[in-house]
PDB file of C-alpha atoms in Angstrom:
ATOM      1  CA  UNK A   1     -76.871 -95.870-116.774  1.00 70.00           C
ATOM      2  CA  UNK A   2     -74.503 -93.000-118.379  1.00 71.00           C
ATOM      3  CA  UNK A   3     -71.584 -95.059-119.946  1.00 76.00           C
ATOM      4  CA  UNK A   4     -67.639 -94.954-117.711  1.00 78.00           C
ATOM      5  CA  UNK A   5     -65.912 -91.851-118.110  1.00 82.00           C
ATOM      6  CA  UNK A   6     -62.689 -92.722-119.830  1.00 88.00           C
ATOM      7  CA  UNK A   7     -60.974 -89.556-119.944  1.00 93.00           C
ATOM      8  CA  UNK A   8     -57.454 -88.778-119.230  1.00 96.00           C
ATOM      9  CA  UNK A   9     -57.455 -86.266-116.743  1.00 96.00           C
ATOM     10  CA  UNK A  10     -54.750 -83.903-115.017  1.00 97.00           C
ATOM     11  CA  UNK A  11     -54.255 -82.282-111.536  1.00 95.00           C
ATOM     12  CA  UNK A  12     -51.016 -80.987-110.154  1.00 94.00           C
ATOM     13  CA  UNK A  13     -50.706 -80.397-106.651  1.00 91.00           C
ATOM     14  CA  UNK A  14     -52.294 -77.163-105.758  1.00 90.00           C
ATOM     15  CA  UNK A  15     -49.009 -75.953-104.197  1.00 89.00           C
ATOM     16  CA  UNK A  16     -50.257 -71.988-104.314  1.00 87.00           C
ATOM     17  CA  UNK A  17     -53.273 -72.686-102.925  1.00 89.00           C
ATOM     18  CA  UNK A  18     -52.188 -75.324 -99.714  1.00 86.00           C
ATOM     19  CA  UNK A  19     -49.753 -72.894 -99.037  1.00 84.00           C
ATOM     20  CA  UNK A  20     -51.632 -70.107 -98.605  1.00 84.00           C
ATOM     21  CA  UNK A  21     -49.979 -68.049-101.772  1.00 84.00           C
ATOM     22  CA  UNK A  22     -51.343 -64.628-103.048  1.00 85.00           C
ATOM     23  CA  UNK A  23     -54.391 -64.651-105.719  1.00 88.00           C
ATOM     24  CA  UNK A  24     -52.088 -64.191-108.250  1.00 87.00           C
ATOM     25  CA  UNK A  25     -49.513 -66.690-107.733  1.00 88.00           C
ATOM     26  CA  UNK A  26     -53.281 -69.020-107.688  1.00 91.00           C
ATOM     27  CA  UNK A  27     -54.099 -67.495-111.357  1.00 93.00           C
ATOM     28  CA  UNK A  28     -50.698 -68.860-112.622  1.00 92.00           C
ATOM     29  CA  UNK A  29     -50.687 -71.774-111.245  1.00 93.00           C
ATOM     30  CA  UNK A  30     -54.238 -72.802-112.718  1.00 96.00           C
ATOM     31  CA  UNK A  31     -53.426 -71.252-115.886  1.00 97.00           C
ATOM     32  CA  UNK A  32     -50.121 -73.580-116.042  1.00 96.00           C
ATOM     33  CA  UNK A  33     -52.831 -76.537-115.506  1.00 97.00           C
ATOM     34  CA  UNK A  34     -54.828 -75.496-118.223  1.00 98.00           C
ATOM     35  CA  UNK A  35     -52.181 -74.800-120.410  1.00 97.00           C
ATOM     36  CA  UNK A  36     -50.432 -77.838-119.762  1.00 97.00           C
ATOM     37  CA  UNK A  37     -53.674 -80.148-120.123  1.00 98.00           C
ATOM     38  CA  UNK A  38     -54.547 -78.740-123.281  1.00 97.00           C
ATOM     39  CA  UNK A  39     -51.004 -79.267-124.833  1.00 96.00           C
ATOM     40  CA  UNK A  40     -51.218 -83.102-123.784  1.00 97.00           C
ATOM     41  CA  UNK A  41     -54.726 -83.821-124.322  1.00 96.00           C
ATOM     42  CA  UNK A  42     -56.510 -84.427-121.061  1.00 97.00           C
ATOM     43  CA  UNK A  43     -59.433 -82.941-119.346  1.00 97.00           C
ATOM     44  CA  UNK A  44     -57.590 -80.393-116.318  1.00 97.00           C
ATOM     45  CA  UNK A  45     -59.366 -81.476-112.993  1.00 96.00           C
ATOM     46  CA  UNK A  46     -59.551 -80.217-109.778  1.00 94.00           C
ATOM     47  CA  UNK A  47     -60.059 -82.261-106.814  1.00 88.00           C
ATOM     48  CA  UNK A  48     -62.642 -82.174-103.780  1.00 84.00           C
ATOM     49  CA  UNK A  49     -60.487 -83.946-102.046  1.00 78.00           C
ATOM     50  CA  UNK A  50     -58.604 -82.109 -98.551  1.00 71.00           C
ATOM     51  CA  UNK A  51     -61.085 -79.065 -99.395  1.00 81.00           C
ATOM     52  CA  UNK A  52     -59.198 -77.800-102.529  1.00 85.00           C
ATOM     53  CA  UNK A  53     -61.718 -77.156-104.902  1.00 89.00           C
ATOM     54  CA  UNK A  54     -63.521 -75.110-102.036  1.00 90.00           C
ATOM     55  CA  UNK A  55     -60.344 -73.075-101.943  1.00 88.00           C
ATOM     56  CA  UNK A  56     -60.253 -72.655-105.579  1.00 91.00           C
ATOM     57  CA  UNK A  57     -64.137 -71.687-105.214  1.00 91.00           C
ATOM     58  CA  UNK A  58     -63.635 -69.165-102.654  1.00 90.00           C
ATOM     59  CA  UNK A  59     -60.162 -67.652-103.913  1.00 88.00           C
ATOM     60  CA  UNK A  60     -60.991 -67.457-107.278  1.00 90.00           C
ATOM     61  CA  UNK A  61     -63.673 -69.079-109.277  1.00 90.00           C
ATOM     62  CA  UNK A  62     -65.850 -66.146-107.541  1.00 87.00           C
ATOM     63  CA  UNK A  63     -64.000 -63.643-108.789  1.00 86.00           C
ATOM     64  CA  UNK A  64     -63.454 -65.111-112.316  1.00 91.00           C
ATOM     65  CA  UNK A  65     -66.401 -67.270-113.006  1.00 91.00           C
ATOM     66  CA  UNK A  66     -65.499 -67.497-116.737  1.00 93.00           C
ATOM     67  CA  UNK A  67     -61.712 -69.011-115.860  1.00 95.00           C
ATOM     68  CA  UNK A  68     -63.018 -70.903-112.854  1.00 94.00           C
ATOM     69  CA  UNK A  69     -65.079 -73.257-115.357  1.00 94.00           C
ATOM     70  CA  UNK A  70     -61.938 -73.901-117.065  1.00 96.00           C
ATOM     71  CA  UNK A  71     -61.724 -76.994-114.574  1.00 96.00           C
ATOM     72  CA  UNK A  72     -63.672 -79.775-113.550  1.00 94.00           C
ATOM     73  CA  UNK A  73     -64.267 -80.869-110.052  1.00 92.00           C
ATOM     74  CA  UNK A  74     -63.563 -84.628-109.108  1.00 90.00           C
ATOM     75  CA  UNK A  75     -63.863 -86.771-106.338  1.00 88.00           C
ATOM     76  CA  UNK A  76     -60.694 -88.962-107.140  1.00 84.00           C
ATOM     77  CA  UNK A  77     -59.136 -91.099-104.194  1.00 83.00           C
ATOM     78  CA  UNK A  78     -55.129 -89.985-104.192  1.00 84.00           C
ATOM     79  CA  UNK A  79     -54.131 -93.625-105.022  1.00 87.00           C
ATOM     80  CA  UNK A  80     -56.139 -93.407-108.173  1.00 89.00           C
ATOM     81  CA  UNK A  81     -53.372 -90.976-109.528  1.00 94.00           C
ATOM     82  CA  UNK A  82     -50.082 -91.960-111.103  1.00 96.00           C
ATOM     83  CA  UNK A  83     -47.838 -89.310-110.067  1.00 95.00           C
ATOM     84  CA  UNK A  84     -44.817 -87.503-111.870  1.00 95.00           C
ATOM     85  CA  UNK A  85     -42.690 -84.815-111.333  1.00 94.00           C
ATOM     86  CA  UNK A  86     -42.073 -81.688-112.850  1.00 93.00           C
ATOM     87  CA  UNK A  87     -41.177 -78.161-111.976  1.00 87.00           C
ATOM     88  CA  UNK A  88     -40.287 -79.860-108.632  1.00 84.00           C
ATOM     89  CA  UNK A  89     -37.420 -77.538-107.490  1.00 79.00           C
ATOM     90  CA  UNK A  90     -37.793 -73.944-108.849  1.00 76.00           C
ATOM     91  CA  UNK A  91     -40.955 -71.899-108.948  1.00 74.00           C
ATOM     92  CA  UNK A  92     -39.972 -69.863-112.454  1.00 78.00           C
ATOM     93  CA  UNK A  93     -38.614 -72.384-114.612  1.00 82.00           C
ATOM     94  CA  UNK A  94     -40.079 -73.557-117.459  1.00 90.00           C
ATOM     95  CA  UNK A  95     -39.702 -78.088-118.548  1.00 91.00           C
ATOM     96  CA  UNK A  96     -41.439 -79.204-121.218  1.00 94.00           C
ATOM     97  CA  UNK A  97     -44.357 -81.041-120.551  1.00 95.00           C
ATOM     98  CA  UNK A  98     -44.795 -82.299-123.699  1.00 93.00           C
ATOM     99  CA  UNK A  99     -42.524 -84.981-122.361  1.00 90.00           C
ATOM    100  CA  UNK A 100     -45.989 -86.676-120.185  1.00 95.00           C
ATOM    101  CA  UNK A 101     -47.868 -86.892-123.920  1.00 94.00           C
ATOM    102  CA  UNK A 102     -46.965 -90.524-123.990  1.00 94.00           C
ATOM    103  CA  UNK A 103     -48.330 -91.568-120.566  1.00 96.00           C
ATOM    104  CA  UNK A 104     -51.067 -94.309-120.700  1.00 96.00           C
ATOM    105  CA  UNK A 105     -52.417 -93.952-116.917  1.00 96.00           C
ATOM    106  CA  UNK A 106     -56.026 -92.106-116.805  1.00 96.00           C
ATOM    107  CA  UNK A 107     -55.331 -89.861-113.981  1.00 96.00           C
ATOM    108  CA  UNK A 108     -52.085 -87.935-113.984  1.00 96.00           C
ATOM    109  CA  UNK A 109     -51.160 -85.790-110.945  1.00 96.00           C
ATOM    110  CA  UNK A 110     -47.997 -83.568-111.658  1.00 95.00           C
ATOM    111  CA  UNK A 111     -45.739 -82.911-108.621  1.00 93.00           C
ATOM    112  CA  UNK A 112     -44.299 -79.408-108.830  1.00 88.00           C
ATOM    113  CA  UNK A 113     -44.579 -75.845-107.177  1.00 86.00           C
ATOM    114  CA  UNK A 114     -45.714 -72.423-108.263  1.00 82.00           C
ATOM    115  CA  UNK A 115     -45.049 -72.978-112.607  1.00 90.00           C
ATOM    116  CA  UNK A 116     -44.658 -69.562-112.637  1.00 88.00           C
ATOM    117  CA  UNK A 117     -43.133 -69.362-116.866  1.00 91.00           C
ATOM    118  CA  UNK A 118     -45.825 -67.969-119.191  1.00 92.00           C
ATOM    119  CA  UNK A 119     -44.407 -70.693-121.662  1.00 95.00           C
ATOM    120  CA  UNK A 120     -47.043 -73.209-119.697  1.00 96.00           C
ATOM    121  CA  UNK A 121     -50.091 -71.241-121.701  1.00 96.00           C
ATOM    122  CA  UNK A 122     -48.125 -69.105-124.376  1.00 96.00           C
ATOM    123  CA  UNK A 123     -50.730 -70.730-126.637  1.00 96.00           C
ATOM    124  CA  UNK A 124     -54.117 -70.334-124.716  1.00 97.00           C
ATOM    125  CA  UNK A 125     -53.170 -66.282-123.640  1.00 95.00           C
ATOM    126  CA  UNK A 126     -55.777 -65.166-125.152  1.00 96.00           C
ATOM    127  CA  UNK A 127     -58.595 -67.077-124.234  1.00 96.00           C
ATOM    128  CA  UNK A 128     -57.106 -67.196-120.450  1.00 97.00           C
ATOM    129  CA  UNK A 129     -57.025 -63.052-121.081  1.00 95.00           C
ATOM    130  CA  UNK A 130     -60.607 -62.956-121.954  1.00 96.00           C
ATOM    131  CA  UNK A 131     -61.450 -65.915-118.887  1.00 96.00           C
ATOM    132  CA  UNK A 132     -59.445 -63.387-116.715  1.00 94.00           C
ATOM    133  CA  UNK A 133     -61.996 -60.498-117.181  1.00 90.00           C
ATOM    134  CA  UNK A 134     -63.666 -59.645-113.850  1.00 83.00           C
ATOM    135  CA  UNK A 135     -67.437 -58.812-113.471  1.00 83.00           C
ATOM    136  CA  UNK A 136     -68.707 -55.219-114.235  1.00 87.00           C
ATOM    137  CA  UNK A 137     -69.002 -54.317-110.421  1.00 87.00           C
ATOM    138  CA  UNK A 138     -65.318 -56.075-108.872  1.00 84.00           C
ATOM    139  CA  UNK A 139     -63.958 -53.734-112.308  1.00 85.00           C
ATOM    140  CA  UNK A 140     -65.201 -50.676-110.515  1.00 90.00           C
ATOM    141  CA  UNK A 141     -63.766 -51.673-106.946  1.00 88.00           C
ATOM    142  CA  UNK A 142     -60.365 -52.456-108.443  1.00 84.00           C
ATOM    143  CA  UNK A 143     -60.056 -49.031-110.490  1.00 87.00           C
ATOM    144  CA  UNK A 144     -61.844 -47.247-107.167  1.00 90.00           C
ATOM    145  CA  UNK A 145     -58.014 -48.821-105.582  1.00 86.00           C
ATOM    146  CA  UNK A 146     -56.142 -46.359-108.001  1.00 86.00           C
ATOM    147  CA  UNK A 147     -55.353 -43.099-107.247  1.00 85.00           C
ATOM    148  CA  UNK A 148     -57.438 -41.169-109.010  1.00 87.00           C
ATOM    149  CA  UNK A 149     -54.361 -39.099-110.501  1.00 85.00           C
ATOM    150  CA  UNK A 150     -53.180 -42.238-112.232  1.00 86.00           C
ATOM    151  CA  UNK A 151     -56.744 -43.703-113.719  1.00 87.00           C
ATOM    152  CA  UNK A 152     -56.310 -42.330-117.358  1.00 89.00           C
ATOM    153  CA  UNK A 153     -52.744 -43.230-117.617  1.00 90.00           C
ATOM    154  CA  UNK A 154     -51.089 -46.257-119.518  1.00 91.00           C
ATOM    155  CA  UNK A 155     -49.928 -48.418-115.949  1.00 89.00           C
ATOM    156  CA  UNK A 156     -47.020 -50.668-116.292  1.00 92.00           C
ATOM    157  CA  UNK A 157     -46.641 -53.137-113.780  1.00 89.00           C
ATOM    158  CA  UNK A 158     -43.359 -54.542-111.883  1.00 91.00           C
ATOM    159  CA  UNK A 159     -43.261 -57.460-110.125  1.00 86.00           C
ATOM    160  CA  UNK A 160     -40.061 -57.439-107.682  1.00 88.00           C
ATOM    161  CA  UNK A 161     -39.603 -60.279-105.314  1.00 82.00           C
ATOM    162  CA  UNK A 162     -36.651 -60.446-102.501  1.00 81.00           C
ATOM    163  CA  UNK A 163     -35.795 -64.058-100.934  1.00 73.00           C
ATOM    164  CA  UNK A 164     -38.250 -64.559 -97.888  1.00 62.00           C
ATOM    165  CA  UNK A 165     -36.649 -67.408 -95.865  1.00 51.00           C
ATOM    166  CA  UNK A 166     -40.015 -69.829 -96.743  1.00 54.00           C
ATOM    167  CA  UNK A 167     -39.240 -69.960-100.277  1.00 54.00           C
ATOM    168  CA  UNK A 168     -35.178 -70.957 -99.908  1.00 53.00           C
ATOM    169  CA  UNK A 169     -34.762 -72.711-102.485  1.00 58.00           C
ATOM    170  CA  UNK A 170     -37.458 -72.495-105.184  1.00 60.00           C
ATOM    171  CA  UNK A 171     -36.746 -69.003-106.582  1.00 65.00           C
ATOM    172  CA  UNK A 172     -33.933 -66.316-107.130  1.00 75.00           C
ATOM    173  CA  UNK A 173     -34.027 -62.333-106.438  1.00 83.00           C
ATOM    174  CA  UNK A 174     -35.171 -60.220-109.172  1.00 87.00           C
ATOM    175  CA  UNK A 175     -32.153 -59.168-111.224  1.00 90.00           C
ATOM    176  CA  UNK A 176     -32.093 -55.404-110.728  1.00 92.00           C
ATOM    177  CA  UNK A 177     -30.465 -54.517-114.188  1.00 94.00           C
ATOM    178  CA  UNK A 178     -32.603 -56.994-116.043  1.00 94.00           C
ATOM    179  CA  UNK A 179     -35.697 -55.253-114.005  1.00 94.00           C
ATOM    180  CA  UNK A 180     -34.780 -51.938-114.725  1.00 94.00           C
ATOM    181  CA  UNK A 181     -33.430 -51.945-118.184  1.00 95.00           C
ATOM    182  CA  UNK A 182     -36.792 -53.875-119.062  1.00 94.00           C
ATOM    183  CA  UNK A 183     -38.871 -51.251-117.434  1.00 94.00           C
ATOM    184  CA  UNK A 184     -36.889 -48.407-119.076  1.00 93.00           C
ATOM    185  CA  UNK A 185     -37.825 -50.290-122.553  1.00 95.00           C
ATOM    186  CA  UNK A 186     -41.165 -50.566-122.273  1.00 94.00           C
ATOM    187  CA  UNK A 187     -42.221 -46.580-121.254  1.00 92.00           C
ATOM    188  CA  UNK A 188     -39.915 -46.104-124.319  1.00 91.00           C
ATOM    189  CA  UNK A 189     -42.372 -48.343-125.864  1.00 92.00           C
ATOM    190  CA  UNK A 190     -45.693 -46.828-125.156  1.00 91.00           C
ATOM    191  CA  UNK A 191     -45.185 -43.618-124.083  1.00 88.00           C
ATOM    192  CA  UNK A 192     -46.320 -40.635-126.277  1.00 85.00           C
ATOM    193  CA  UNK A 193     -47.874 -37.208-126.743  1.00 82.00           C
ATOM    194  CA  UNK A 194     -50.772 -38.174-125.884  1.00 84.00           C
ATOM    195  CA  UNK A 195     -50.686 -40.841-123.669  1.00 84.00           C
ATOM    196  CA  UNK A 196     -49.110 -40.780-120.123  1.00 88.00           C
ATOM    197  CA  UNK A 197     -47.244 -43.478-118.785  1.00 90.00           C
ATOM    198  CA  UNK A 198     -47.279 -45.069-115.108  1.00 90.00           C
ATOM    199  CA  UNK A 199     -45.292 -47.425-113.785  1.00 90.00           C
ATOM    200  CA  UNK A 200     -46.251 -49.632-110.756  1.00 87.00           C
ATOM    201  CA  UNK A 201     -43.623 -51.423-108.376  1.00 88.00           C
ATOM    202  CA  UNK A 202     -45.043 -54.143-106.980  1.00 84.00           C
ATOM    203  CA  UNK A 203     -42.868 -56.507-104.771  1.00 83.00           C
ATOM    204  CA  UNK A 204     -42.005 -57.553-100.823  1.00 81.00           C
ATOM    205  CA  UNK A 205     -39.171 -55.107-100.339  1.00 85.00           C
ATOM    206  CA  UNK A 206     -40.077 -51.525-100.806  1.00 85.00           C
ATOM    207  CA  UNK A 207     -36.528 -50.006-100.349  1.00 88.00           C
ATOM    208  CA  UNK A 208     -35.384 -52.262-102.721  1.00 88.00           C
ATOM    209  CA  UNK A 209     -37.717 -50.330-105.307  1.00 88.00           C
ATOM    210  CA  UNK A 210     -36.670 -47.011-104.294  1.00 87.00           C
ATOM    211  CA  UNK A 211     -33.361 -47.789-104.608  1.00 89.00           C
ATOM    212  CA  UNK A 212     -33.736 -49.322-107.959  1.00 90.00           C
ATOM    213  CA  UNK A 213     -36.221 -46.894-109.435  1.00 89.00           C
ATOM    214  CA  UNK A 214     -34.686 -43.692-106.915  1.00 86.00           C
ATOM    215  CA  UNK A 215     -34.763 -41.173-109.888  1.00 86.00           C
ATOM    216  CA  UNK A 216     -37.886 -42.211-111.312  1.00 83.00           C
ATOM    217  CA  UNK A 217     -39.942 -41.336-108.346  1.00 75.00           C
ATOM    218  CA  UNK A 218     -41.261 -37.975-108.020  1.00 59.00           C
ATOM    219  CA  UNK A 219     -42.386 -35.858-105.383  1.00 40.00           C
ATOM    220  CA  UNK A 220     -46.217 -36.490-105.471  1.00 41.00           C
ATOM    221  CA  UNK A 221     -45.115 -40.553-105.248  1.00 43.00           C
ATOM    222  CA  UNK A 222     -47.834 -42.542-103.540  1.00 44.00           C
ATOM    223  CA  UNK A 223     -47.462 -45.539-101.442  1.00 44.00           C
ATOM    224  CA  UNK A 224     -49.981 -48.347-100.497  1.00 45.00           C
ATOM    225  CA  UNK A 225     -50.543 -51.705 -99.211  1.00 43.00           C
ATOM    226  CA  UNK A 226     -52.348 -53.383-101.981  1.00 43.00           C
ATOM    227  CA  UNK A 227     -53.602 -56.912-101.611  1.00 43.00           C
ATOM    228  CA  UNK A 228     -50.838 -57.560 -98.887  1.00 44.00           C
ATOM    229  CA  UNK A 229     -48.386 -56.326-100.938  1.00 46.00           C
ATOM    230  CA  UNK A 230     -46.098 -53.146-101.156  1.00 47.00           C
ATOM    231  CA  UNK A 231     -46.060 -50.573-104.214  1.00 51.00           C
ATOM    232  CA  UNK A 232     -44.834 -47.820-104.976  1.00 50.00           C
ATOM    233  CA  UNK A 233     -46.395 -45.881-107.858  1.00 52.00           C
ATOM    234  CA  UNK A 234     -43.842 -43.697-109.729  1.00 52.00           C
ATOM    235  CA  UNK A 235     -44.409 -40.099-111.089  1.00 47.00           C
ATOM    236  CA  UNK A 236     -43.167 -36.921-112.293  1.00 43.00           C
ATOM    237  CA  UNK A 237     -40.530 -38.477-113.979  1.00 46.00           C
ATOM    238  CA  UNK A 238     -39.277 -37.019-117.759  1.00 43.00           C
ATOM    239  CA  UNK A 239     -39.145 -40.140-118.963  1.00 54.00           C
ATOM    240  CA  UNK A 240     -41.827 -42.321-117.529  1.00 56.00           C
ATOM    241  CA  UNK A 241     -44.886 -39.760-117.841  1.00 43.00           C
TER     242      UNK A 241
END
C-alpha cells in the first residue's frame, strides 16, 4: 500500500476558465497558480471536480503539453479545501501571497479572479517561457495567421481593453497615454537598420486603436479577427518600421 500523500497542495478557483475567458487570460491565470505555489511551497493542483481539468485539457494542456504538466490533477471533495481570499475584487492587481506561507491546512483553495500582474511568476518567466513553446506544427499555423508582409519583422504586441459591462467592477480602461507613450518607447527600443519593427493592437474596441495609434497607421494597414479578437496591425509609419 503506497504510503498517504501529505502534501500541501493549491488550487484557486478557475475563474478564466468557468467563465468562458480567452486562451490567454487561461495562460495567466495558471501561470499565477504556478507561480504562486512555488513561492509558498505546495504542489499547484487542478481539480476533476465540475469538469475543470477537462477544460484545462481541452483549452490548453493540448496546445502546451510542456506547461499543462505543470499541474496535477485531483479528485478533492470542495469541503476538503480551506478557502482564502485574494485578488478577490480586481483582475490586474497584484497582493502578496507570501502572506498564505504560514497556513497549516493541506489543501488551500485561493478565491480570486483573473491574477492578471506578471509579479505572480516574475521568478519562474523563464521556465513558464520555455513551457509556453508550442509544437513544431501549431508554430507553423500561428505564423501561417500573419500577413505574410509582416513575418520577418520584430512584432510588438498591444493589449487594449475597453469596459464590457460583464467585467464592471474587476478592471479599469487602458490608460491611453500610458499605452501609447509605452509603445512609442519600445520601437525606440528595438528598432534599427536592419531590423523592421511592427506593432500589433490587440484589444475589444478597434476605434479606440485608431484613434490612439491614428498617425501610426499607414495606408497598406491590415485588419483581422484573430482568436475573437480585433487588431489592427500598423505600418508605413517613420517611426515604427
Amino acid at each position: 500500500m503506497p504510503p498517504p500523500d501529505d502534501r500541501k497542495t493549491l488550487q484557486i478557483q478557475m475563474f478564466t476558465f468557468k467563465n468562458g475567458r480567452g486562451l490567454g487570460q487561461m495562460l495567466f491565470e495558471l501561470a499565477s497558480l504556478y507561480g504562486i505555489s512555488k513561492q509558498i511551497g505546495r504542489v499547484p493542483v487542478i481539480t476533476r471536480y465540475a469538469g475543470i481539468w477537462d477544460t484545462v485539457s481541452n483549452s490548453v494542456s493540448q496546445y502546451f503539453p510542456v506547461f499543462g504538466a505543470f499541474f496535477e490533477q485531483v479528485d478533492l471533495d470542495p469541503s476538503f479545501l480551506f478557502s482564502v481570499n485574494l485578488n478577490i475584487r480586481y483582475c490586474c492587481k497584484f497582493e502578496n501571497p507570501k502572506n498564505l506561507e504560514s497556513l497549516i491546512q493541506q489543501h488551500v483553495l485561493i478565491n480570486g479572479v483573473y491574477f492578471q500582474s506578471f509579479k505572480y511568476f516574475e521568478d519562474y518567466k523563464s521556465e513558464i517561457r520555455v513551457a509556453l513553446t508550442p509544437p513544431p506544427e501549431s508554430a507553423i499555423r500561428a505564423e501561417l495567421l500573419i500577413p505574410e508582409d509582416f513575418r520577418k519583422d520584430l512584432m510588438i504586441c498591444v493589449h487594449t481593453k475597453q469596459l464590457v459591462f460583464r467585467d464592471s467592477g474587476l478592471s479599469s480602461p487602458s490608460d491611453p497615454i500610458f499605452t501609447r507613450a509605452a509603445t512609442d518607447f519600445l520601437v525606440n527600443k528595438y528598432k534599427s537598420e536592419e531590423r523592421r519593427v511592427t506593432v500589433t493592437v490587440l484589444g475589444n474596441d478597434v476605434i479606440w486603436a485608431q484613434n490612439l495609434f491614428h498617425d501610426k497607421i499607414g495606408k497598406s494597414n491590415y485588419f483581422s479577427k484573430f482568436n475573437d479578437t480585433d487588431s489592427i496591425f500598423s505600418k508605413d509609419s517613420p517611426d515604427y518600421t
